Amino acid sequence: AWGDDGRSDREDQEEGPDEFDDVLFHLLWLGFAGRLGQGPRGERALFLGLRAAPNPGSLGATMQLDIPQGEFEGYIFDLDGTLVDTMPLHYEAWNQAMQKAGLKGALDKNRFYALGGVPSRLVAELLGRHHGVPLDPDVVYKQKEALFMGSLQKLELIAPVIAFARNVSKTHPVAVASGGTREVVRSTLTKTGLAPLFPIVVTADDV
């Protein structure tokens, strides 16, 4: 996939509860080949990926970004729960979509958060199976996406991560990699004003 500027595009679903522990991130060492992953001398480049850890805590708690030392060619950020506090909105959208499909009572939160990173259509299938609700996963996940899109005005940025991203973007390429659909990811970035910061975006539709 390719960005609007001709560079290669790269962009997870819900990582965990809408609250966070002091140590928020799993830090992943990721190597990529191709235009995004090519080093200045043609060698295989090293990128640092940041993804939220599914640990309960509090958004009001002190947040520490424990960034390892290293010569990175760029930084890759997850979207949901890392850059933007979308988890409560995703959960509520799934809850409503599943209830429309026949779910009695509330959606199992633990099961929902355990499916972090799973593409939306498969999430619908797995939630239906978990709750014993026969459903059409295509219908349910599309209803969920529509419900989520209608709640974008409630989005909140995770300020320390945004500040870090803005700072490293001055000297390194930054990208978003998400298991969300292209429409939802792009809309979230646009609605929050983050789209100009991340010219490289990869979604579940791109892989």
One Martini backbone bead per residue (centre of mass of N, CA, C, O) as a GRO file, in nm:
protein
  207
    1ALA     BB    1   0.103   0.032   0.012
    2TRP     BB    2   0.019   0.390  -0.031
    3GLY     BB    3   0.074   0.707   0.007
    4ASP     BB    4   0.015   1.030  -0.092
    5ASP     BB    5   0.349   1.063  -0.127
    6GLY     BB    6   0.448   0.754  -0.228
    7ARG     BB    7   0.483   0.612   0.024
    8SER     BB    8   0.486   0.357   0.219
    9ASP     BB    9   0.230   0.191   0.385
   10ARG     BB   10   0.139   0.188   0.744
   11GLU     BB   11  -0.135   0.018   1.066
   12ASP     BB   12  -0.525  -0.212   1.611
   13GLN     BB   13  -0.671  -0.279   1.830
   14GLU     BB   14  -0.767  -0.353   2.126
   15GLU     BB   15  -0.555  -0.377   2.415
   16GLY     BB   16  -0.733  -0.259   2.661
   17PRO     BB   17  -0.811  -0.090   2.888
   18ASP     BB   18  -0.880   0.263   2.953
   19GLU     BB   19  -0.635   0.195   3.135
   20PHE     BB   20  -0.309   0.270   3.300
   21ASP     BB   21  -0.004   0.202   3.368
   22ASP     BB   22   0.302   0.318   3.420
   23VAL     BB   23   0.373   0.078   3.236
   24LEU     BB   24   0.263   0.069   2.898
   25PHE     BB   25   0.492  -0.069   2.712
   26HIS     BB   26   0.562  -0.257   2.445
   27LEU     BB   27   0.880  -0.326   2.302
   28LEU     BB   28   0.959  -0.352   1.958
   29TRP     BB   29   1.168  -0.522   1.736
   30LEU     BB   30   1.176  -0.404   1.396
   31GLY     BB   31   1.215  -0.548   1.069
   32PHE     BB   32   1.240  -0.396   0.739
   33ALA     BB   33   1.177  -0.416   0.413
   34GLY     BB   34   1.218  -0.176   0.188
   35ARG     BB   35   1.135   0.149   0.190
   36LEU     BB   36   1.083   0.160   0.499
   37GLY     BB   37   1.345  -0.059   0.573
   38GLN     BB   38   1.570   0.111   0.442
   39GLY     BB   39   1.871   0.200   0.466
   40PRO     BB   40   2.111   0.436   0.373
   41ARG     BB   41   2.303   0.164   0.273
   42GLY     BB   42   2.088  -0.091   0.224
   43GLU     BB   43   2.027  -0.196   0.486
   44ARG     BB   44   1.875  -0.336   0.737
   45ALA     BB   45   1.635  -0.195   0.923
   46LEU     BB   46   1.555  -0.032   1.244
   47PHE     BB   47   1.254  -0.053   1.427
   48LEU     BB   48   1.027   0.101   1.655
   49GLY     BB   49   0.764  -0.047   1.840
   50LEU     BB   50   0.446   0.079   1.967
   51ARG     BB   51   0.250  -0.087   2.229
   52ALA     BB   52  -0.003  -0.151   2.420
   53ALA     BB   53  -0.068  -0.262   2.734
   54PRO     BB   54  -0.295  -0.492   2.910
   55ASN     BB   55  -0.312  -0.275   3.168
   56PRO     BB   56  -0.439  -0.183   3.447
   57GLY     BB   57  -0.543   0.154   3.570
   58SER     BB   58  -0.460   0.502   3.504
   59LEU     BB   59  -0.473   0.796   3.329
   60GLY     BB   60  -0.375   0.962   3.595
   61ALA     BB   61  -0.125   0.831   3.594
   62THR     BB   62   0.194   0.786   3.578
   63MET     BB   63   0.382   0.812   3.278
   64GLN     BB   64   0.605   0.577   3.120
   65LEU     BB   65   0.866   0.595   2.871
   66ASP     BB   66   1.054   0.306   2.794
   67ILE     BB   67   1.315   0.379   2.597
   68PRO     BB   68   1.536   0.237   2.416
   69GLN     BB   69   1.841   0.214   2.314
   70GLY     BB   70   1.914   0.333   1.975
   71GLU     BB   71   1.951   0.296   1.616
   72PHE     BB   72   1.688   0.425   1.456
   73GLU     BB   73   1.502   0.468   1.153
   74GLY     BB   74   1.223   0.437   1.322
   75TYR     BB   75   0.862   0.473   1.409
   76ILE     BB   76   0.600   0.251   1.537
   77PHE     BB   77   0.248   0.296   1.581
   78ASP     BB   78  -0.006   0.245   1.744
   79LEU     BB   79  -0.338   0.344   1.804
   80ASP     BB   80  -0.507   0.182   1.996
   81GLY     BB   81  -0.404   0.288   2.317
   82THR     BB   82  -0.153   0.480   2.226
   83LEU     BB   83  -0.261   0.753   2.085
   84VAL     BB   84  -0.566   0.661   2.141
   85ASP     BB   85  -0.862   0.656   2.351
   86THR     BB   86  -1.071   0.396   2.222
   87MET     BB   87  -1.175   0.156   2.397
   88PRO     BB   88  -1.457   0.245   2.500
   89LEU     BB   89  -1.577   0.278   2.211
   90HIS     BB   90  -1.534  -0.006   2.106
   91TYR     BB   91  -1.690  -0.155   2.321
   92GLU     BB   92  -1.966  -0.018   2.283
   93ALA     BB   93  -1.998  -0.095   1.986
   94TRP     BB   94  -1.988  -0.401   2.029
   95ASN     BB   95  -2.217  -0.421   2.232
   96GLN     BB   96  -2.442  -0.314   2.043
   97ALA     BB   97  -2.401  -0.510   1.805
   98MET     BB   98  -2.446  -0.772   1.971
   99GLN     BB   99  -2.735  -0.702   2.070
  100LYS     BB  100  -2.856  -0.688   1.784
  101ALA     BB  101  -2.773  -1.006   1.743
  102GLY     BB  102  -2.871  -1.126   2.061
  103LEU     BB  103  -2.746  -1.023   2.308
  104LYS     BB  104  -2.751  -1.089   2.654
  105GLY     BB  105  -2.633  -0.834   2.780
  106ALA     BB  106  -2.305  -0.797   2.835
  107LEU     BB  107  -2.008  -0.775   2.720
  108ASP     BB  108  -1.715  -0.939   2.745
  109LYS     BB  109  -1.437  -0.775   2.836
  110ASN     BB  110  -1.212  -0.983   2.853
  111ARG     BB  111  -1.258  -1.100   2.571
  112PHE     BB  112  -1.228  -0.843   2.412
  113TYR     BB  113  -0.928  -0.771   2.506
  114ALA     BB  114  -0.807  -1.050   2.406
  115LEU     BB  115  -0.858  -0.940   2.087
  116GLY     BB  116  -0.615  -0.790   2.037
  117GLY     BB  117  -0.540  -0.748   1.683
  118VAL     BB  118  -0.798  -0.846   1.565
  119PRO     BB  119  -0.987  -0.857   1.319
  120SER     BB  120  -1.311  -0.756   1.305
  121ARG     BB  121  -1.453  -1.000   1.177
  122LEU     BB  122  -1.329  -1.208   1.377
  123VAL     BB  123  -1.439  -1.086   1.633
  124ALA     BB  124  -1.735  -1.142   1.574
  125GLU     BB  125  -1.709  -1.448   1.557
  126LEU     BB  126  -1.582  -1.492   1.847
  127LEU     BB  127  -1.806  -1.356   2.013
  128GLY     BB  128  -2.036  -1.534   1.920
  129ARG     BB  129  -1.912  -1.798   2.024
  130HIS     BB  130  -1.873  -1.717   2.324
  131HIS     BB  131  -2.200  -1.631   2.355
  132GLY     BB  132  -2.393  -1.802   2.164
  133VAL     BB  133  -2.423  -1.621   1.890
  134PRO     BB  134  -2.583  -1.612   1.606
  135LEU     BB  135  -2.402  -1.481   1.316
  136ASP     BB  136  -2.303  -1.217   1.096
  137PRO     BB  137  -1.993  -1.088   1.078
  138ASP     BB  138  -2.033  -0.871   0.859
  139VAL     BB  139  -2.270  -0.722   0.990
  140VAL     BB  140  -2.154  -0.669   1.276
  141TYR     BB  141  -1.887  -0.518   1.205
  142LYS     BB  142  -2.027  -0.289   1.044
  143GLN     BB  143  -2.198  -0.186   1.277
  144LYS     BB  144  -1.964  -0.123   1.463
  145GLU     BB  145  -1.820   0.084   1.283
  146ALA     BB  146  -2.058   0.284   1.271
  147LEU     BB  147  -2.073   0.337   1.575
  148PHE     BB  148  -1.785   0.440   1.607
  149MET     BB  149  -1.797   0.675   1.399
  150GLY     BB  150  -2.027   0.821   1.583
  151SER     BB  151  -1.786   0.866   1.834
  152LEU     BB  152  -1.533   1.055   1.756
  153GLN     BB  153  -1.590   1.311   1.943
  154LYS     BB  154  -1.469   1.136   2.209
  155LEU     BB  155  -1.184   1.158   2.157
  156GLU     BB  156  -0.856   1.086   2.307
  157LEU     BB  157  -0.548   1.175   2.374
  158ILE     BB  158  -0.212   1.054   2.438
  159ALA     BB  159   0.005   1.284   2.518
  160PRO     BB  160   0.293   1.153   2.566
  161VAL     BB  161   0.297   1.006   2.290
  162ILE     BB  162   0.259   1.245   2.104
  163ALA     BB  163   0.510   1.397   2.194
  164PHE     BB  164   0.709   1.181   2.107
  165ALA     BB  165   0.630   1.170   1.809
  166ARG     BB  166   0.691   1.465   1.741
  167ASN     BB  167   0.989   1.458   1.816
  168VAL     BB  168   1.090   1.216   1.628
  169SER     BB  169   0.978   1.343   1.353
  170LYS     BB  170   1.221   1.547   1.313
  171THR     BB  171   1.441   1.281   1.251
  172HIS     BB  172   1.209   1.061   1.187
  173PRO     BB  173   1.024   0.821   1.082
  174VAL     BB  174   0.666   0.778   1.100
  175ALA     BB  175   0.415   0.529   1.203
  176VAL     BB  176   0.116   0.340   1.141
  177ALA     BB  177  -0.010   0.030   1.302
  178SER     BB  178  -0.320  -0.149   1.225
  179GLY     BB  179  -0.613  -0.369   1.277
  180GLY     BB  180  -0.779  -0.178   1.147
  181THR     BB  181  -0.959  -0.017   0.939
  182ARG     BB  182  -0.912   0.221   0.711
  183GLU     BB  183  -1.153   0.406   0.777
  184VAL     BB  184  -1.109   0.423   1.086
  185VAL     BB  185  -0.815   0.511   1.097
  186ARG     BB  186  -0.830   0.765   0.919
  187SER     BB  187  -1.057   0.905   1.082
  188THR     BB  188  -0.903   0.921   1.349
  189LEU     BB  189  -0.663   1.089   1.249
  190THR     BB  190  -0.830   1.327   1.143
  191LYS     BB  191  -1.003   1.400   1.397
  192THR     BB  192  -0.723   1.440   1.580
  193GLY     BB  193  -0.485   1.564   1.384
  194LEU     BB  194  -0.264   1.318   1.294
  195ALA     BB  195  -0.222   1.278   0.989
  196PRO     BB  196   0.035   1.465   0.928
  197LEU     BB  197   0.233   1.291   1.117
  198PHE     BB  198   0.129   1.018   0.936
  199PRO     BB  199   0.219   0.917   0.616
  200ILE     BB  200   0.237   0.624   0.741
  201VAL     BB  201  -0.013   0.362   0.677
  202VAL     BB  202  -0.140   0.059   0.833
  203THR     BB  203  -0.385  -0.183   0.773
  204ALA     BB  204  -0.586  -0.459   0.748
  205ASP     BB  205  -0.634  -0.387   0.432
  206ASP     BB  206  -0.301  -0.401   0.357
  207VAL     BB  207  -0.243  -0.736   0.446
   0.00000   0.00000   0.00000
